[in-house]
CSV table of C-alpha atoms in Angstrom, one decimal:
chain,number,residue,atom,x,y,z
T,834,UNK,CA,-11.5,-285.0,43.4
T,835,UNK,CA,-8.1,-283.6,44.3
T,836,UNK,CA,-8.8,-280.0,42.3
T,837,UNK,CA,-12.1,-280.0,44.7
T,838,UNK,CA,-9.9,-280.5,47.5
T,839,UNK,CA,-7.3,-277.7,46.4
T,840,UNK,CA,-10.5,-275.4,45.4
T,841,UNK,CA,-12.2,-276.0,48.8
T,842,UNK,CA,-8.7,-275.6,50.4
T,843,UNK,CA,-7.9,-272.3,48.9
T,844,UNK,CA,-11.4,-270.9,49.4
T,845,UNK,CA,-10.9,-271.5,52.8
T,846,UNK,CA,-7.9,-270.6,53.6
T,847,UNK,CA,-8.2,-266.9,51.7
T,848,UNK,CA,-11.7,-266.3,53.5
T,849,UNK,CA,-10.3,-267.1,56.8
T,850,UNK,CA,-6.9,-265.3,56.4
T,851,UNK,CA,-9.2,-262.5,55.1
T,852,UNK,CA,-11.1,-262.6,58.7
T,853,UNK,CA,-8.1,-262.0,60.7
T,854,UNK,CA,-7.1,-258.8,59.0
T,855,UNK,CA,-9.6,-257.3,60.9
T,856,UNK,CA,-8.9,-258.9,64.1
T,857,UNK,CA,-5.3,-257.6,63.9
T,858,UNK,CA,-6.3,-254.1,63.1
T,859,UNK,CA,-8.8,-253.7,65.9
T,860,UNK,CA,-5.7,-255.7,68.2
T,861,UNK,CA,-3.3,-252.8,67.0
T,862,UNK,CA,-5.5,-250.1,67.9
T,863,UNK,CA,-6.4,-251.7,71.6
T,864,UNK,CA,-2.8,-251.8,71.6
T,865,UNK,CA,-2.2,-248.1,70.6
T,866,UNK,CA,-5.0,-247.1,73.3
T,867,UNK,CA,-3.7,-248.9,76.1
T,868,UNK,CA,-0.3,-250.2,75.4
T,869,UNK,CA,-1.0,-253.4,76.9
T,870,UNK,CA,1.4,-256.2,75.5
T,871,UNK,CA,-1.1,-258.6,74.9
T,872,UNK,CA,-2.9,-256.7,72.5
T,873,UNK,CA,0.3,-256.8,70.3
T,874,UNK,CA,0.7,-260.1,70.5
T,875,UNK,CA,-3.0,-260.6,69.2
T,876,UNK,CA,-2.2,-258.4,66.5
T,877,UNK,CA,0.8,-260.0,65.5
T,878,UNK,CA,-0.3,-263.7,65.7
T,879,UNK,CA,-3.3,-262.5,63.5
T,880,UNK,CA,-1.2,-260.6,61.2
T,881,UNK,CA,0.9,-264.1,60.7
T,882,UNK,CA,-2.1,-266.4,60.8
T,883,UNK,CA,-4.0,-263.9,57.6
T,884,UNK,CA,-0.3,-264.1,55.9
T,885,UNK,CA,0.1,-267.7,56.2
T,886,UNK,CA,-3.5,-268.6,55.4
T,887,UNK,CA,-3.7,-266.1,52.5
T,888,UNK,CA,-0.5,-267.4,50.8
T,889,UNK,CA,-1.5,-270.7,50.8
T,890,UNK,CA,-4.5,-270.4,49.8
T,891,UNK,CA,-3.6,-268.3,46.8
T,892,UNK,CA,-0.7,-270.7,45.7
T,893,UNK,CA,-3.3,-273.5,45.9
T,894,UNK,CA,-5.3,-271.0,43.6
T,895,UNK,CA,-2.7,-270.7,41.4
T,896,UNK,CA,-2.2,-274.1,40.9
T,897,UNK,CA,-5.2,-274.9,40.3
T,898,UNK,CA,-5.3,-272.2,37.8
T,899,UNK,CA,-2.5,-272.9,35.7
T,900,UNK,CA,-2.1,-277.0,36.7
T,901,UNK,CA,2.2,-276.7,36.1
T,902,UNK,CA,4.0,-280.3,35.8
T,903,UNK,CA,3.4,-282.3,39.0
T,904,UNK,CA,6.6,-282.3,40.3
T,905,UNK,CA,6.3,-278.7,40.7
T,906,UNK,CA,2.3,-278.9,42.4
T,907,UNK,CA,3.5,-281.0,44.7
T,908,UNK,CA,7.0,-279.2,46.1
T,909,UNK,CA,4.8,-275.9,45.9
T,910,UNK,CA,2.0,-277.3,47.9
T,911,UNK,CA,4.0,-279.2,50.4
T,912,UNK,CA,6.1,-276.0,50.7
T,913,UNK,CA,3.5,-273.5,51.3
T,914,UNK,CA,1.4,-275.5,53.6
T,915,UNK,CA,4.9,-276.4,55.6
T,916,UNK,CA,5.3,-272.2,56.2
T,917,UNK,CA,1.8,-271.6,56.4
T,918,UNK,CA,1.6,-274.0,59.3
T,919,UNK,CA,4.9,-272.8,60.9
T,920,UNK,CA,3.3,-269.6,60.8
T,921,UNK,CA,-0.1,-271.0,62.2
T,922,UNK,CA,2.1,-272.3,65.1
T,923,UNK,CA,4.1,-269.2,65.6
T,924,UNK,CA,0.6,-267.3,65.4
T,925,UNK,CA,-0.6,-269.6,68.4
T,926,UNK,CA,2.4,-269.3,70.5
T,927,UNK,CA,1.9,-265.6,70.3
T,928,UNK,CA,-1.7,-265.7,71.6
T,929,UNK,CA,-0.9,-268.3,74.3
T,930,UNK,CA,2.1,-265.9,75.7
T,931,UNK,CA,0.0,-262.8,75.5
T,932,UNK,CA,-2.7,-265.4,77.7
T,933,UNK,CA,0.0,-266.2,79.9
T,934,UNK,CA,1.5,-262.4,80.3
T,935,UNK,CA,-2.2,-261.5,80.8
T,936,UNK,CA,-4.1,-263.9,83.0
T,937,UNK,CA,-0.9,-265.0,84.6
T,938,UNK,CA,-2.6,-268.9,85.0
T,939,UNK,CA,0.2,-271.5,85.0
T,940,UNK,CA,-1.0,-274.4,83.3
T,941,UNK,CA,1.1,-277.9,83.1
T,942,UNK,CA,2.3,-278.1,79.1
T,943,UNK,CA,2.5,-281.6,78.4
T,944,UNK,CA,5.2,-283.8,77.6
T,945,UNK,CA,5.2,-284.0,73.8
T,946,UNK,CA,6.5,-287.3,72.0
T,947,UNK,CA,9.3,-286.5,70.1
T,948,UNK,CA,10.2,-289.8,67.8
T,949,UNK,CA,10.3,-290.2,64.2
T,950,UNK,CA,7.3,-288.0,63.2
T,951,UNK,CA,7.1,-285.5,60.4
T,952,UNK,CA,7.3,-281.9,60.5
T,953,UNK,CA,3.5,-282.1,60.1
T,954,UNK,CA,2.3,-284.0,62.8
T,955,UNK,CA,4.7,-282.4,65.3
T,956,UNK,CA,3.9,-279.3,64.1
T,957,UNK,CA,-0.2,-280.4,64.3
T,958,UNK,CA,0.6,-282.1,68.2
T,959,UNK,CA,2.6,-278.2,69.5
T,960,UNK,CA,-0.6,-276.6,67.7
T,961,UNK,CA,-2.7,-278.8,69.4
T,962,UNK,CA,-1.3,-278.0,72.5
T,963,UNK,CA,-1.1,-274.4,72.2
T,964,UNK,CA,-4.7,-274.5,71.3
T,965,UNK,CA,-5.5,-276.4,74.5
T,966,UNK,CA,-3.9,-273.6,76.7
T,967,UNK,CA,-5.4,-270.9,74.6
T,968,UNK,CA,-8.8,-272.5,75.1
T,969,UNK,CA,-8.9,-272.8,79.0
T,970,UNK,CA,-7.6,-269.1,79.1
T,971,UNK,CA,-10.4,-268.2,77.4
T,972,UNK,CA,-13.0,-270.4,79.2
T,973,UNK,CA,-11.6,-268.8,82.4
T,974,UNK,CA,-11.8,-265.5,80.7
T,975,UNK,CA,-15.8,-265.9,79.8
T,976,UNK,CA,-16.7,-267.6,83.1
T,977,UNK,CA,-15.0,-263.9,84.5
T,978,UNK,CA,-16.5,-261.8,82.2
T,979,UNK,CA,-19.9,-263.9,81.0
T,980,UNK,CA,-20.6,-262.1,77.6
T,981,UNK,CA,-21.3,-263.4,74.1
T,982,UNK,CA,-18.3,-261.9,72.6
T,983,UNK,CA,-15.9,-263.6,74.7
T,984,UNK,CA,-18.2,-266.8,74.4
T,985,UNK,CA,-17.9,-266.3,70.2
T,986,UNK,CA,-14.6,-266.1,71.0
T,987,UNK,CA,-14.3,-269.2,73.3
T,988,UNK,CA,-16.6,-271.1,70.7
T,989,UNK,CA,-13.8,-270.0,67.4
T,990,UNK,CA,-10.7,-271.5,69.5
T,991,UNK,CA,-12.7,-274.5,70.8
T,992,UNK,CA,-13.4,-275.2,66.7
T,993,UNK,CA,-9.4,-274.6,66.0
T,994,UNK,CA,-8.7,-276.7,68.7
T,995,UNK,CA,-11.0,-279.6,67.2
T,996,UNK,CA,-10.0,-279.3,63.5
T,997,UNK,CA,-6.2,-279.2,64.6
T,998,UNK,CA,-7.0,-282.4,66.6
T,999,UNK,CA,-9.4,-283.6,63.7
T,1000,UNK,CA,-6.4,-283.1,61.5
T,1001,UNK,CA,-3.7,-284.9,63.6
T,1002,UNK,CA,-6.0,-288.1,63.5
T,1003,UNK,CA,-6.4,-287.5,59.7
T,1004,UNK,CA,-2.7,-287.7,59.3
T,1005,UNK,CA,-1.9,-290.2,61.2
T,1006,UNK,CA,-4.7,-292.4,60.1
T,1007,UNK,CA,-4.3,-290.8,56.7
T,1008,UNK,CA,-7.8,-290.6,56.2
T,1009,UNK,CA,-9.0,-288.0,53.7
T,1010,UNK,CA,-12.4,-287.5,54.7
T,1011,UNK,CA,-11.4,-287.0,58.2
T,1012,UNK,CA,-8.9,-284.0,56.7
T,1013,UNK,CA,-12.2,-282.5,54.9
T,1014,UNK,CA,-14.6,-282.3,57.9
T,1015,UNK,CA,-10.9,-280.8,60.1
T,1016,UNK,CA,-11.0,-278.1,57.4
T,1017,UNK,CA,-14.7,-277.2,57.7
T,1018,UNK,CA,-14.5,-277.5,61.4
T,1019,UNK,CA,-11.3,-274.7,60.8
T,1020,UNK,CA,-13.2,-272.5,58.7
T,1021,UNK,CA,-16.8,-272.7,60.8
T,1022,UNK,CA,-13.8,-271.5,63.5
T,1023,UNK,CA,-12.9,-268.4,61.4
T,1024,UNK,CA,-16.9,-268.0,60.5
T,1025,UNK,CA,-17.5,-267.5,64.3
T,1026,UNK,CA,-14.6,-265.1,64.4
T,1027,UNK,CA,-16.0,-262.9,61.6
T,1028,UNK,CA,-19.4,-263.1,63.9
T,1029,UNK,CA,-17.0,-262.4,66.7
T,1030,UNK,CA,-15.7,-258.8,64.6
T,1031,UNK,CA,-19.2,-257.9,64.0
T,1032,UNK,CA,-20.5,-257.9,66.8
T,1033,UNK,CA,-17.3,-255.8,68.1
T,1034,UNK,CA,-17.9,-253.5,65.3
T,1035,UNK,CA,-22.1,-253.1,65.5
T,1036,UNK,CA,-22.3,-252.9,68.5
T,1037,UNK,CA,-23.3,-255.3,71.4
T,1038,UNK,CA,-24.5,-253.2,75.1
T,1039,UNK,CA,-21.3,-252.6,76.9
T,1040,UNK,CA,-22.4,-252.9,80.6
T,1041,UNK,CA,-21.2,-249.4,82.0
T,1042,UNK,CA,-18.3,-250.2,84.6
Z,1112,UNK,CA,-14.4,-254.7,97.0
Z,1113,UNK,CA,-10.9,-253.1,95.7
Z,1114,UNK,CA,-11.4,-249.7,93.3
Z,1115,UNK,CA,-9.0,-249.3,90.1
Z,1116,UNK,CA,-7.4,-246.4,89.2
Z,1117,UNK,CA,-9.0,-245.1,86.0
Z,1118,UNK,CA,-6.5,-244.2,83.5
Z,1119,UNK,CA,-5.8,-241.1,81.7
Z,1120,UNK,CA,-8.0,-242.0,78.6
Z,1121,UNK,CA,-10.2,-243.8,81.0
Z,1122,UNK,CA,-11.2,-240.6,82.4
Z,1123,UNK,CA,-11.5,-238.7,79.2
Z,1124,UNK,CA,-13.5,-240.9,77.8
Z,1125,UNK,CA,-16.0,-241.0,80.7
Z,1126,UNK,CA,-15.5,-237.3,80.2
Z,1127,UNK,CA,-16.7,-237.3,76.9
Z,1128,UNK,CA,-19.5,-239.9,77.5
Z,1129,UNK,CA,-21.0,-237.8,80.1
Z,1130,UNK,CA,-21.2,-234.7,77.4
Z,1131,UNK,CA,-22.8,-237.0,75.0
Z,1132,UNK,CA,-24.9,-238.2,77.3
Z,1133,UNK,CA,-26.9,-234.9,77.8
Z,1134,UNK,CA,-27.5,-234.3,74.1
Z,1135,UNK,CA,-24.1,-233.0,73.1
Z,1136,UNK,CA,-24.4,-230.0,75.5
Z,1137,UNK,CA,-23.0,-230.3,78.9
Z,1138,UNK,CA,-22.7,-228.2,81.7
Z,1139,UNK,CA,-19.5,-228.8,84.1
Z,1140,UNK,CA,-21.1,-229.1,86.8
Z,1141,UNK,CA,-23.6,-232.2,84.6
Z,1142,UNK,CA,-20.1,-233.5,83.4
Z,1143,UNK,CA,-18.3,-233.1,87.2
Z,1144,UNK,CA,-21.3,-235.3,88.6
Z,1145,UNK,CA,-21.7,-237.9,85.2
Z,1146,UNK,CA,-17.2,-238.2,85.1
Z,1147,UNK,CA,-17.5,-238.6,89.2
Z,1148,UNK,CA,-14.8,-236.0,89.3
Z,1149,UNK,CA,-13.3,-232.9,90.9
Z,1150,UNK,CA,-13.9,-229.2,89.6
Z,1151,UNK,CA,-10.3,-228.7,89.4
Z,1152,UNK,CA,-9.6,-231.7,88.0
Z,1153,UNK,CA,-12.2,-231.7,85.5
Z,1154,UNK,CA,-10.7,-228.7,84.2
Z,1155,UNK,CA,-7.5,-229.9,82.9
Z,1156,UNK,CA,-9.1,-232.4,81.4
Z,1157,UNK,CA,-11.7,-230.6,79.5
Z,1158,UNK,CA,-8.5,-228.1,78.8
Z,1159,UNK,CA,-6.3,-231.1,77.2
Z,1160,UNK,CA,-9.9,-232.4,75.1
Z,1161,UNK,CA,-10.2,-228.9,73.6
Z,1162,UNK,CA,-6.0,-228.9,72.9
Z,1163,UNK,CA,-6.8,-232.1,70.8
Z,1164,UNK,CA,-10.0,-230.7,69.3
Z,1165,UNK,CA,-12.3,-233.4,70.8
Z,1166,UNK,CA,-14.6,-231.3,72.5
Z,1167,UNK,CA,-15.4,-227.5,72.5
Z,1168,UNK,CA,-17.0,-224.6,74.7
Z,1169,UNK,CA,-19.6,-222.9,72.6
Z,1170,UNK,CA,-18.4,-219.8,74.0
Z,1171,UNK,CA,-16.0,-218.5,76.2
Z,1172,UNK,CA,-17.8,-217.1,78.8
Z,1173,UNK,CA,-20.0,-220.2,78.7
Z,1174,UNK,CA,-19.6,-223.3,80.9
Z,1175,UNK,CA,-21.7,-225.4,78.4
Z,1176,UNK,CA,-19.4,-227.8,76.3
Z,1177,UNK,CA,-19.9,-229.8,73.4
Z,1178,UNK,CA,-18.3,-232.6,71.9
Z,1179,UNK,CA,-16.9,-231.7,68.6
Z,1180,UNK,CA,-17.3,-234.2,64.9
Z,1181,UNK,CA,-13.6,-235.9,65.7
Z,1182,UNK,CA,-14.5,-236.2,69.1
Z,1183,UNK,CA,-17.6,-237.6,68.1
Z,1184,UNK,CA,-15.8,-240.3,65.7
Z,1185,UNK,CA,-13.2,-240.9,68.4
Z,1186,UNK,CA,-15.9,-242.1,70.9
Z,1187,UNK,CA,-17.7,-244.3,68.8
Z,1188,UNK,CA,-14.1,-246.1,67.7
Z,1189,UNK,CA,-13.0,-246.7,71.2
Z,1190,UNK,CA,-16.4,-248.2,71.5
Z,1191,UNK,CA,-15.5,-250.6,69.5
Z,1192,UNK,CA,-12.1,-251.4,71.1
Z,1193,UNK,CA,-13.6,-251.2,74.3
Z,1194,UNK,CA,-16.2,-254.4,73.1
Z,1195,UNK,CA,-12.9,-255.9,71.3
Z,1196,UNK,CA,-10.9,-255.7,74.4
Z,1197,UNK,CA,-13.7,-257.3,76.7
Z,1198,UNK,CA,-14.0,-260.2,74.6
Z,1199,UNK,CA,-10.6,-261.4,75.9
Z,1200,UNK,CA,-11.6,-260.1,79.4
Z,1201,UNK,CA,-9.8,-256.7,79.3
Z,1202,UNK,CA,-10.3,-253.3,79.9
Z,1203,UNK,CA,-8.5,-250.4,78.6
């Protein structure tokens, strides 16, 4: 049960790290074209989200590959999942400054509780919050512009935001099959982003300005 | 309703749209109407597009210009941008 978990984990995790290198390429270029800020920030929270998801995933791999003493499994896997979520957060905070920069909307952050919590689940509740603000921005963003990329877009973060709030309730419950359906939920997030790219890339009727 | 300023690329893009527009061979005075821009204007443009080798006159007593392979490529990857852009509600 727990190598399916590590193999579903890392499948995920590589796949959807894999779908933000292209995000962050095309976010670099924007950002070359126009030198707008924000587009650098998009670049740069992808760049960390494809690192941190990528690593994990592939020292989940490796573990699974060559199952070392479990002493070791478990500092490595706690370890990597601690800096791939740091990352993840760091990633987020990005995207919600380059929002903020952007759309200039000045939305109340919400006091969070601060007690004895781990790393995890305060690390889960900023995500979640970040998540939140990114979300409205881009609600406000598609009810501006009204077009299915930003909706594909709108639709990816809304998924983030419900696995990351999926997976806060799975820790704190500790309830593993809650954690599973938080991870699908993640990567259908990703899935849509890959849709997201393709339709960026094929082509999708630009209305002419 | 309040007008933006199109910016430099803006403008040679829409420059460069308007000659592919008319089958890869435009006239200025097709492109002048298609960019909504001045003679004078148009001119320095299409001056700095042949500079970087996106478009070309096919001769030089000609007024017919063309776009070239790179300029071509170009268009089609800030196409893409453009889409990528407007999916977080931006333009470049």
């Amino acid at each position: 049960m727990l190598a399916l978990l590590y193999f579903m984990t890392s499948c995920f995790d590589i796949i959807s790290g894999a779908v933000a290198v292209p995000i962050c390429h095309y976010a670099l270029k924007a950002y070359k074209l126009s030198k707008r800020r924000f587009f650098l920030f998009i670049s740069t929270a992808f760049l960390l989200l494809a690192t941190g998801l990528i690593s994990h995933g592939m020292i989940l791999f490796l573990i699974l590959a060559t199952r070392p003493a479990r002493v070791l499994i478990a500092l490595t896997s706690t370890y990597s999942a601690l800096i791939s979520i740091l990352l993840e957060l760091l990633a987020y905070m990005l995207i919600a400054i380059g929002y903020h920069e952007e759309i200039k909307k000045i939305l109340a952050v919400p006091l969070i509780p601060i007690g004895p919590i781990s790393i995890n689940v305060l690390s889960r509740m900023i995500g979640v919050v970040l998540l939140f603000y990114i979300t409205i921005n881009q609600f406000l963003v598609y009810v501006r512009v009204r077009e299915r990329g930003s909706l594909l877009l709108l639709v990816a973060f809304i998924s983030i935001l419900v696995s990351y709030v999926m997976h806060l309730h799975a820790l704190l419950l500790v309830k593993s099959e809650v954690y599973i359906i938080s991870r699908c939920i993640n990567f259908f997030g990703f899935l849509i982003l890959l849709y997201m790219m393709h339709y960026v890339v094929h082509g999708g009727g630009i209305e002419k300005a | 309703m309040k007008k933006h300023r199109r910016s430099r690329l803006r403008v040679m893009v829409d420059i460069m749209r308007a000659i592919r527009a008319c089958s890869n061979e435009a006239r200025i005075t097709w492109i002048m109407r298609d960019a909504n821009l001045p003679y004078d204007r148009l001119l320095n443009y299409l001056a700095e597009l042949e500079r970087r080798g996106l478009v070309i006159r096919k001769s030089d007593n000609s007024d017919l210009y063309h776009l070239t392979k790179k300029g071509m490529k170009f268009l089609i990857e800030f196409e893409k941008v453009e889409r990528f852009a407007r999916v977080f509600g931006l333009e470049l």
